[in-house]
Structure formats: structure tokens, C-alpha cells
């Protein structure tokens, strides 16, 4: 069982930046997918960015390309999401998740493929 704890959310103004962190309990597999997802009130959960832990292949939702960067620190078992040029439409609860047995690389951004989830961290962007 993988345990995930997100942190780093907060309130910023349009154009601001935040860095989210996701601390993961030790996981036996050497390669798997990790991702950041978000869910705004009244909307479905959507994939934001994913990374394949072996090789670092990344994928991004079109809405965040060029503004968000996903990265990992394997030594610390920590996943990051650097978010720049934030917009009000980025306001949501952000979750990290793990897909322990990915079928494709780069990793899918479909939430249904991910088995383990954190509790989320809130990001609010004001205009």
C-alpha cells in the first residue's frame, strides 16, 4: 500500500507561482507512473501532469503546458509540481496519485488508471 501526502497549496493572485509536493511512502516497484490531478467544484477530476519514474518521461494536459512542470526526487520519494503563471481557472483541489502497473509510456492522464491517491491540497488563484 502506497501512502501519499500532498502539501504546498495555498492562495495566490493571477500570475503567481506555487510548488506542490507529494511525499510517498517507500514503494517496492522500480518503475511506475505518478501524476498530479485536480478537481474543481462541480467538475470531474482531470489529469494535469504525469511522470514515469524510470526515465522521467512526462506528459501534460494542454491547459498547463508551458506553465507547469512535474518532477521527482527519487532519493526523497517526493513528487513535485511547479506551477507558474497561475490563472483563476487553475483553482482546484490538487491530488497526487500512483499507477503501479502502467500499460503505456508516457503515462496516461486518465484518473481511472491510478490506484493510490493522496488527500489533496487546495490551490486558489484570485484575479
PDB file of C-alpha atoms in Angstrom, residues 79-126:
ATOM      1  CA  UNK A  79       6.913  14.254  -6.465  1.00  0.00           C
ATOM      2  CA  UNK A  80       6.683  17.948  -7.296  1.00  0.00           C
ATOM      3  CA  UNK A  81       4.529  20.195  -9.420  1.00  0.00           C
ATOM      4  CA  UNK A  82       5.916  23.640 -10.141  1.00  0.00           C
ATOM      5  CA  UNK A  83       3.067  25.884 -11.203  1.00  0.00           C
ATOM      6  CA  UNK A  84       3.849  29.246 -12.808  1.00  0.00           C
ATOM      7  CA  UNK A  85       1.677  31.907 -14.431  1.00  0.00           C
ATOM      8  CA  UNK A  86      -1.310  30.680 -12.474  1.00  0.00           C
ATOM      9  CA  UNK A  87      -4.798  31.552 -13.675  1.00  0.00           C
ATOM     10  CA  UNK A  88      -8.153  31.623 -11.862  1.00  0.00           C
ATOM     11  CA  UNK A  89      -9.176  28.526 -13.836  1.00  0.00           C
ATOM     12  CA  UNK A  90      -6.350  26.618 -12.127  1.00  0.00           C
ATOM     13  CA  UNK A  91      -8.290  26.865  -8.862  1.00  0.00           C
ATOM     14  CA  UNK A  92      -8.988  23.332  -7.646  1.00  0.00           C
ATOM     15  CA  UNK A  93      -8.077  20.635  -5.176  1.00  0.00           C
ATOM     16  CA  UNK A  94      -4.871  19.039  -6.385  1.00  0.00           C
ATOM     17  CA  UNK A  95      -4.125  15.370  -5.828  1.00  0.00           C
ATOM     18  CA  UNK A  96      -1.150  13.152  -6.483  1.00  0.00           C
ATOM     19  CA  UNK A  97      -1.623   9.537  -7.447  1.00  0.00           C
ATOM     20  CA  UNK A  98       0.239   6.362  -8.371  1.00  0.00           C
ATOM     21  CA  UNK A  99      -0.398   3.846 -11.129  1.00  0.00           C
ATOM     22  CA  UNK A 100       1.688   0.849 -10.057  1.00  0.00           C
ATOM     23  CA  UNK A 101       1.319  -1.101 -13.305  1.00  0.00           C
ATOM     24  CA  UNK A 102       1.241   1.282 -16.249  1.00  0.00           C
ATOM     25  CA  UNK A 103       0.462  -0.114 -19.661  1.00  0.00           C
ATOM     26  CA  UNK A 104       1.748   2.778 -21.742  1.00  0.00           C
ATOM     27  CA  UNK A 105       4.547   5.310 -21.522  1.00  0.00           C
ATOM     28  CA  UNK A 106       4.238   8.240 -21.352  1.00  0.00           C
ATOM     29  CA  UNK A 107       1.806   7.724 -18.553  1.00  0.00           C
ATOM     30  CA  UNK A 108      -1.861   8.337 -19.087  1.00  0.00           C
ATOM     31  CA  UNK A 109      -3.557  11.354 -17.580  1.00  0.00           C
ATOM     32  CA  UNK A 110      -6.792   9.401 -17.116  1.00  0.00           C
ATOM     33  CA  UNK A 111      -7.605   9.333 -13.390  1.00  0.00           C
ATOM     34  CA  UNK A 112      -9.151   5.866 -13.612  1.00  0.00           C
ATOM     35  CA  UNK A 113      -5.774   4.275 -14.262  1.00  0.00           C
ATOM     36  CA  UNK A 114      -4.394   5.345 -10.878  1.00  0.00           C
ATOM     37  CA  UNK A 115      -4.844   3.167  -7.821  1.00  0.00           C
ATOM     38  CA  UNK A 116      -3.397   5.175  -4.940  1.00  0.00           C
ATOM     39  CA  UNK A 117      -4.371   8.727  -4.062  1.00  0.00           C
ATOM     40  CA  UNK A 118      -3.449  11.383  -1.559  1.00  0.00           C
ATOM     41  CA  UNK A 119      -5.919  13.561   0.329  1.00  0.00           C
ATOM     42  CA  UNK A 120      -5.296  16.635  -1.785  1.00  0.00           C
ATOM     43  CA  UNK A 121      -4.120  20.202  -1.320  1.00  0.00           C
ATOM     44  CA  UNK A 122      -6.178  23.256  -2.232  1.00  0.00           C
ATOM     45  CA  UNK A 123      -4.965  25.797  -4.767  1.00  0.00           C
ATOM     46  CA  UNK A 124      -6.882  29.057  -5.116  1.00  0.00           C
ATOM     47  CA  UNK A 125      -5.985  31.675  -7.710  1.00  0.00           C
ATOM     48  CA  UNK A 126      -7.668  35.050  -7.456  1.00  0.00           C
TER      49      UNK A 126
END
